[in-house]
PDB file of C-alpha atoms in Angstrom:
ATOM      1  CA  UNK A  26      98.236  86.542 101.448  1.00  0.00           C
ATOM      2  CA  UNK A  27      97.728  87.021 105.159  1.00  0.00           C
ATOM      3  CA  UNK A  28      94.930  89.133 106.607  1.00  0.00           C
ATOM      4  CA  UNK A  29      97.529  91.594 107.884  1.00  0.00           C
ATOM      5  CA  UNK A  30      99.105  91.970 104.442  1.00  0.00           C
ATOM      6  CA  UNK A  31      95.679  92.385 102.816  1.00  0.00           C
ATOM      7  CA  UNK A  32      94.842  95.116 105.341  1.00  0.00           C
ATOM      8  CA  UNK A  33      98.156  96.861 104.625  1.00  0.00           C
ATOM      9  CA  UNK A  34      97.443  96.825 100.890  1.00  0.00           C
ATOM     10  CA  UNK A  35      93.934  98.207 101.387  1.00  0.00           C
ATOM     11  CA  UNK A  36      95.238 100.997 103.633  1.00  0.00           C
ATOM     12  CA  UNK A  37      98.021 101.868 101.186  1.00  0.00           C
ATOM     13  CA  UNK A  38      95.521 101.959  98.351  1.00  0.00           C
ATOM     14  CA  UNK A  39      93.141 104.207 100.321  1.00  0.00           C
ATOM     15  CA  UNK A  40      95.984 106.660 100.839  1.00  0.00           C
ATOM     16  CA  UNK A  41      97.015 106.681  97.165  1.00  0.00           C
ATOM     17  CA  UNK A  42      93.415 106.898  95.982  1.00  0.00           C
ATOM     18  CA  UNK A  43      92.925 109.930  98.236  1.00  0.00           C
ATOM     19  CA  UNK A  44      95.908 111.674  96.618  1.00  0.00           C
ATOM     20  CA  UNK A  45      94.601 110.936  93.133  1.00  0.00           C
ATOM     21  CA  UNK A  46      91.075 112.033  94.087  1.00  0.00           C
ATOM     22  CA  UNK A  47      92.347 115.322  95.478  1.00  0.00           C
ATOM     23  CA  UNK A  48      94.356 115.998  92.334  1.00  0.00           C
ATOM     24  CA  UNK A  49      91.464 114.912  90.110  1.00  0.00           C
ATOM     25  CA  UNK A  50      88.986 117.206  91.857  1.00  0.00           C
ATOM     26  CA  UNK A  51      91.346 120.132  91.745  1.00  0.00           C
ATOM     27  CA  UNK A  52      90.518 121.003  95.337  1.00  0.00           C
ATOM     28  CA  UNK A  53      94.110 121.718  96.114  1.00  0.00           C
ATOM     29  CA  UNK A  54      97.157 122.933  94.261  1.00  0.00           C
ATOM     30  CA  UNK A  55      99.536 122.514  97.166  1.00  0.00           C
ATOM     31  CA  UNK A  56      98.687 118.974  98.195  1.00  0.00           C
ATOM     32  CA  UNK A  57      99.290 118.357 101.890  1.00  0.00           C
ATOM     33  CA  UNK A  58      99.533 115.169 103.919  1.00  0.00           C
ATOM     34  CA  UNK A  59      96.788 116.405 106.293  1.00  0.00           C
ATOM     35  CA  UNK A  60      94.498 116.794 103.246  1.00  0.00           C
ATOM     36  CA  UNK A  61      95.270 113.205 102.305  1.00  0.00           C
ATOM     37  CA  UNK A  62      94.615 112.076 105.875  1.00  0.00           C
ATOM     38  CA  UNK A  63      91.212 113.762 105.967  1.00  0.00           C
ATOM     39  CA  UNK A  64      90.224 112.402 102.555  1.00  0.00           C
ATOM     40  CA  UNK A  65      91.420 108.833 103.164  1.00  0.00           C
ATOM     41  CA  UNK A  66      90.335 108.523 106.785  1.00  0.00           C
ATOM     42  CA  UNK A  67      93.833 107.311 107.607  1.00  0.00           C
ATOM     43  CA  UNK A  68      95.746 108.973 110.429  1.00  0.00           C
ATOM     44  CA  UNK A  69      98.803 111.108 109.729  1.00  0.00           C
ATOM     45  CA  UNK A  70     100.962 108.684 111.709  1.00  0.00           C
ATOM     46  CA  UNK A  71      99.784 105.773 109.586  1.00  0.00           C
ATOM     47  CA  UNK A  72     100.371 107.669 106.343  1.00  0.00           C
ATOM     48  CA  UNK A  73     103.924 108.436 107.459  1.00  0.00           C
ATOM     49  CA  UNK A  74     104.409 104.763 108.371  1.00  0.00           C
ATOM     50  CA  UNK A  75     103.616 103.824 104.762  1.00  0.00           C
ATOM     51  CA  UNK A  76     105.279 106.858 103.182  1.00  0.00           C
ATOM     52  CA  UNK A  77     108.013 108.359 105.401  1.00  0.00           C
ATOM     53  CA  UNK A  78     108.017 111.680 103.534  1.00  0.00           C
ATOM     54  CA  UNK A  79     105.636 113.699 101.411  1.00  0.00           C
ATOM     55  CA  UNK A  80     108.020 113.078  98.512  1.00  0.00           C
ATOM     56  CA  UNK A  81     107.691 109.307  98.986  1.00  0.00           C
ATOM     57  CA  UNK A  82     103.898 109.682  98.997  1.00  0.00           C
ATOM     58  CA  UNK A  83     103.906 111.791  95.840  1.00  0.00           C
ATOM     59  CA  UNK A  84     106.342 109.426  94.101  1.00  0.00           C
ATOM     60  CA  UNK A  85     104.043 106.470  94.819  1.00  0.00           C
ATOM     61  CA  UNK A  86     100.958 108.448  93.749  1.00  0.00           C
ATOM     62  CA  UNK A  87     102.684 109.493  90.506  1.00  0.00           C
ATOM     63  CA  UNK A  88     103.284 105.824  89.623  1.00  0.00           C
ATOM     64  CA  UNK A  89      99.789 104.713  90.615  1.00  0.00           C
ATOM     65  CA  UNK A  90      97.920 105.452  87.349  1.00  0.00           C
ATOM     66  CA  UNK A  91     100.313 103.334  85.259  1.00  0.00           C
ATOM     67  CA  UNK A  92     100.402 100.634  87.932  1.00  0.00           C
ATOM     68  CA  UNK A  93      96.604 100.439  87.895  1.00  0.00           C
ATOM     69  CA  UNK A  94      96.381 100.468  84.096  1.00  0.00           C
ATOM     70  CA  UNK A  95      99.268  98.214  83.171  1.00  0.00           C
ATOM     71  CA  UNK A  96     100.118  96.452  86.414  1.00  0.00           C
ATOM     72  CA  UNK A  97     103.469  98.202  86.869  1.00  0.00           C
ATOM     73  CA  UNK A  98     104.943 101.719  86.917  1.00  0.00           C
ATOM     74  CA  UNK A  99     106.234 103.197  83.663  1.00  0.00           C
ATOM     75  CA  UNK A 100     109.833 102.859  84.847  1.00  0.00           C
ATOM     76  CA  UNK A 101     109.401  99.094  84.917  1.00  0.00           C
ATOM     77  CA  UNK A 102     107.870  98.898  81.444  1.00  0.00           C
ATOM     78  CA  UNK A 103     109.461  96.192  79.376  1.00  0.00           C
ATOM     79  CA  UNK A 104     108.651  94.611  76.082  1.00  0.00           C
ATOM     80  CA  UNK A 105     106.154  96.145  73.725  1.00  0.00           C
ATOM     81  CA  UNK A 106     106.109  99.903  74.297  1.00  0.00           C
ATOM     82  CA  UNK A 107     103.306 100.318  71.771  1.00  0.00           C
ATOM     83  CA  UNK A 108     101.028  98.008  73.762  1.00  0.00           C
ATOM     84  CA  UNK A 109     101.976  99.774  77.004  1.00  0.00           C
ATOM     85  CA  UNK A 110     101.041 103.132  75.441  1.00  0.00           C
ATOM     86  CA  UNK A 111      97.739 101.773  74.141  1.00  0.00           C
ATOM     87  CA  UNK A 112      96.900 100.273  77.571  1.00  0.00           C
ATOM     88  CA  UNK A 113      97.742 103.530  79.347  1.00  0.00           C
ATOM     89  CA  UNK A 114      95.778 105.713  76.971  1.00  0.00           C
ATOM     90  CA  UNK A 115      92.715 103.458  77.166  1.00  0.00           C
ATOM     91  CA  UNK A 116      92.849 103.809  80.951  1.00  0.00           C
ATOM     92  CA  UNK A 117      93.087 107.597  80.604  1.00  0.00           C
ATOM     93  CA  UNK A 118      89.546 107.679  79.188  1.00  0.00           C
ATOM     94  CA  UNK A 119      88.243 106.165  82.429  1.00  0.00           C
ATOM     95  CA  UNK A 120      90.217 108.761  84.414  1.00  0.00           C
ATOM     96  CA  UNK A 121      89.883 111.912  82.305  1.00  0.00           C
ATOM     97  CA  UNK A 122      89.364 114.287  85.262  1.00  0.00           C
ATOM     98  CA  UNK A 123      92.645 113.106  86.791  1.00  0.00           C
ATOM     99  CA  UNK A 124      94.518 113.313  83.484  1.00  0.00           C
ATOM    100  CA  UNK A 125      93.152 116.808  82.837  1.00  0.00           C
ATOM    101  CA  UNK A 126      93.989 117.990  86.376  1.00  0.00           C
ATOM    102  CA  UNK A 127      97.515 116.668  86.011  1.00  0.00           C
ATOM    103  CA  UNK A 128      97.846 119.017  83.078  1.00  0.00           C
ATOM    104  CA  UNK A 129      96.491 122.072  84.890  1.00  0.00           C
ATOM    105  CA  UNK A 130      97.187 121.868  88.618  1.00  0.00           C
ATOM    106  CA  UNK A 131     100.449 122.351  90.464  1.00  0.00           C
ATOM    107  CA  UNK A 132     100.044 118.991  92.208  1.00  0.00           C
ATOM    108  CA  UNK A 133      99.315 117.320  88.871  1.00  0.00           C
ATOM    109  CA  UNK A 134     102.348 118.890  87.226  1.00  0.00           C
ATOM    110  CA  UNK A 135     104.457 117.707  90.134  1.00  0.00           C
ATOM    111  CA  UNK A 136     103.175 114.157  89.624  1.00  0.00           C
ATOM    112  CA  UNK A 137     103.983 114.323  85.893  1.00  0.00           C
ATOM    113  CA  UNK A 138     107.452 115.661  86.645  1.00  0.00           C
ATOM    114  CA  UNK A 139     108.071 112.803  89.088  1.00  0.00           C
ATOM    115  CA  UNK A 140     107.298 110.266  86.349  1.00  0.00           C
ATOM    116  CA  UNK A 141     109.482 111.984  83.762  1.00  0.00           C
ATOM    117  CA  UNK A 142     112.826 110.541  84.900  1.00  0.00           C
ATOM    118  CA  UNK A 143     111.451 107.005  84.684  1.00  0.00           C
ATOM    119  CA  UNK A 144     109.897 107.721  81.282  1.00  0.00           C
ATOM    120  CA  UNK A 145     113.130 109.192  79.985  1.00  0.00           C
ATOM    121  CA  UNK A 146     115.200 106.241  81.271  1.00  0.00           C
ATOM    122  CA  UNK A 147     112.787 103.832  79.589  1.00  0.00           C
ATOM    123  CA  UNK A 148     113.000 105.772  76.295  1.00  0.00           C
ATOM    124  CA  UNK A 149     116.810 105.714  76.511  1.00  0.00           C
ATOM    125  CA  UNK A 150     116.772 101.910  76.991  1.00  0.00           C
ATOM    126  CA  UNK A 151     114.421 101.570  74.005  1.00  0.00           C
ATOM    127  CA  UNK A 152     116.727 103.681  71.833  1.00  0.00           C
ATOM    128  CA  UNK A 153     119.761 101.627  72.875  1.00  0.00           C
ATOM    129  CA  UNK A 154     117.858  98.385  72.209  1.00  0.00           C
ATOM    130  CA  UNK A 155     117.167  99.662  68.685  1.00  0.00           C
ATOM    131  CA  UNK A 156     120.815 100.448  68.027  1.00  0.00           C
ATOM    132  CA  UNK A 157     120.726 104.194  68.691  1.00  0.00           C
ATOM    133  CA  UNK A 158     123.151 105.757  71.152  1.00  0.00           C
ATOM    134  CA  UNK A 159     120.858 107.600  73.577  1.00  0.00           C
ATOM    135  CA  UNK A 160     123.730 109.833  74.721  1.00  0.00           C
ATOM    136  CA  UNK A 161     124.433 111.176  71.225  1.00  0.00           C
ATOM    137  CA  UNK A 162     122.845 114.494  70.238  1.00  0.00           C
ATOM    138  CA  UNK A 163     120.571 112.647  67.794  1.00  0.00           C
ATOM    139  CA  UNK A 164     119.665 110.051  70.446  1.00  0.00           C
ATOM    140  CA  UNK A 165     118.891 112.745  73.019  1.00  0.00           C
ATOM    141  CA  UNK A 166     116.618 114.529  70.535  1.00  0.00           C
ATOM    142  CA  UNK A 167     114.849 111.231  69.787  1.00  0.00           C
ATOM    143  CA  UNK A 168     114.329 110.538  73.504  1.00  0.00           C
ATOM    144  CA  UNK A 169     112.965 114.050  74.142  1.00  0.00           C
ATOM    145  CA  UNK A 170     110.518 113.893  71.252  1.00  0.00           C
ATOM    146  CA  UNK A 171     109.392 110.308  71.950  1.00  0.00           C
ATOM    147  CA  UNK A 172     108.756 111.219  75.598  1.00  0.00           C
ATOM    148  CA  UNK A 173     106.722 114.242  74.508  1.00  0.00           C
ATOM    149  CA  UNK A 174     104.686 112.293  71.933  1.00  0.00           C
ATOM    150  CA  UNK A 175     103.798 109.557  74.424  1.00  0.00           C
ATOM    151  CA  UNK A 176     102.911 111.925  77.261  1.00  0.00           C
ATOM    152  CA  UNK A 177      99.541 112.492  78.872  1.00  0.00           C
ATOM    153  CA  UNK A 178      99.606 116.000  77.382  1.00  0.00           C
ATOM    154  CA  UNK A 179      99.858 114.515  73.880  1.00  0.00           C
ATOM    155  CA  UNK A 180      96.979 112.194  74.739  1.00  0.00           C
ATOM    156  CA  UNK A 181      94.838 115.136  75.843  1.00  0.00           C
ATOM    157  CA  UNK A 182      95.566 117.038  72.644  1.00  0.00           C
ATOM    158  CA  UNK A 183      94.802 114.077  70.403  1.00  0.00           C
ATOM    159  CA  UNK A 184      91.739 112.946  72.372  1.00  0.00           C
ATOM    160  CA  UNK A 185      90.170 116.178  73.615  1.00  0.00           C
ATOM    161  CA  UNK A 186      91.087 118.682  70.925  1.00  0.00           C
ATOM    162  CA  UNK A 187      91.308 116.430  67.892  1.00  0.00           C
ATOM    163  CA  UNK A 188      88.604 113.925  68.854  1.00  0.00           C
ATOM    164  CA  UNK A 189      90.613 110.730  68.408  1.00  0.00           C
ATOM    165  CA  UNK A 190      89.903 107.539  70.296  1.00  0.00           C
ATOM    166  CA  UNK A 191      92.753 106.235  72.472  1.00  0.00           C
ATOM    167  CA  UNK A 192      93.554 103.562  69.874  1.00  0.00           C
ATOM    168  CA  UNK A 193      93.541 106.015  66.945  1.00  0.00           C
ATOM    169  CA  UNK A 194      95.712 108.421  68.959  1.00  0.00           C
ATOM    170  CA  UNK A 195      98.114 105.586  69.814  1.00  0.00           C
ATOM    171  CA  UNK A 196      98.252 104.597  66.120  1.00  0.00           C
ATOM    172  CA  UNK A 197      99.273 108.150  65.185  1.00  0.00           C
ATOM    173  CA  UNK A 198     101.909 108.311  67.910  1.00  0.00           C
ATOM    174  CA  UNK A 199     103.309 104.870  67.034  1.00  0.00           C
ATOM    175  CA  UNK A 200     103.669 106.034  63.422  1.00  0.00           C
ATOM    176  CA  UNK A 201     105.405 109.256  64.477  1.00  0.00           C
ATOM    177  CA  UNK A 202     107.792 107.533  66.888  1.00  0.00           C
ATOM    178  CA  UNK A 203     108.670 104.902  64.252  1.00  0.00           C
ATOM    179  CA  UNK A 204     109.392 107.727  61.777  1.00  0.00           C
ATOM    180  CA  UNK A 205     111.636 109.400  64.384  1.00  0.00           C
ATOM    181  CA  UNK A 206     113.571 106.159  64.898  1.00  0.00           C
ATOM    182  CA  UNK A 207     114.061 105.742  61.143  1.00  0.00           C
ATOM    183  CA  UNK A 208     115.171 109.349  60.708  1.00  0.00           C
ATOM    184  CA  UNK A 209     117.540 109.108  63.686  1.00  0.00           C
ATOM    185  CA  UNK A 210     119.130 105.887  62.372  1.00  0.00           C
ATOM    186  CA  UNK A 211     119.573 107.464  58.930  1.00  0.00           C
ATOM    187  CA  UNK A 212     121.077 110.625  60.414  1.00  0.00           C
ATOM    188  CA  UNK A 213     123.416 108.644  62.670  1.00  0.00           C
ATOM    189  CA  UNK A 214     124.814 106.474  59.864  1.00  0.00           C
TER     190      UNK A 214
END
């Protein structure tokens, strides 16, 4: 990697870290690009060079937690969904303030909503790979419930309110999702 490319990656990361820090600290509900500029120490012009719109910035920031935890955004998740969930939920423990703020702040909710389409598309692919038509009423119900059970909100309930470790919480969710798949296959046949 060239020095220039390394510098670009560091700058991009500073910008995204600033967004996540602002959301985590709850200092702002209506996240602004000037706030990000002040926090990151990166000029507005440079931020807009990396992210041409606020939406592009928020989209990248929404994917950042899963990219840091698993090495890729949730929309690119392939293979073992159970291991992806376990990896994500373990990383949540190290970032509890951010996860909690995403549940309570407007900016956090916006980040969760931005990830939802990718999560839903991934759940639909998983259903299809397991022989369930994701466009059927039963398949749509399965996708909705699986997305809810694997969400950061479910993690917070299982971890914070019920005192489960990330692995124990993931075990419970894996069991529930497997039961939903079985019930959906039985109902569909």
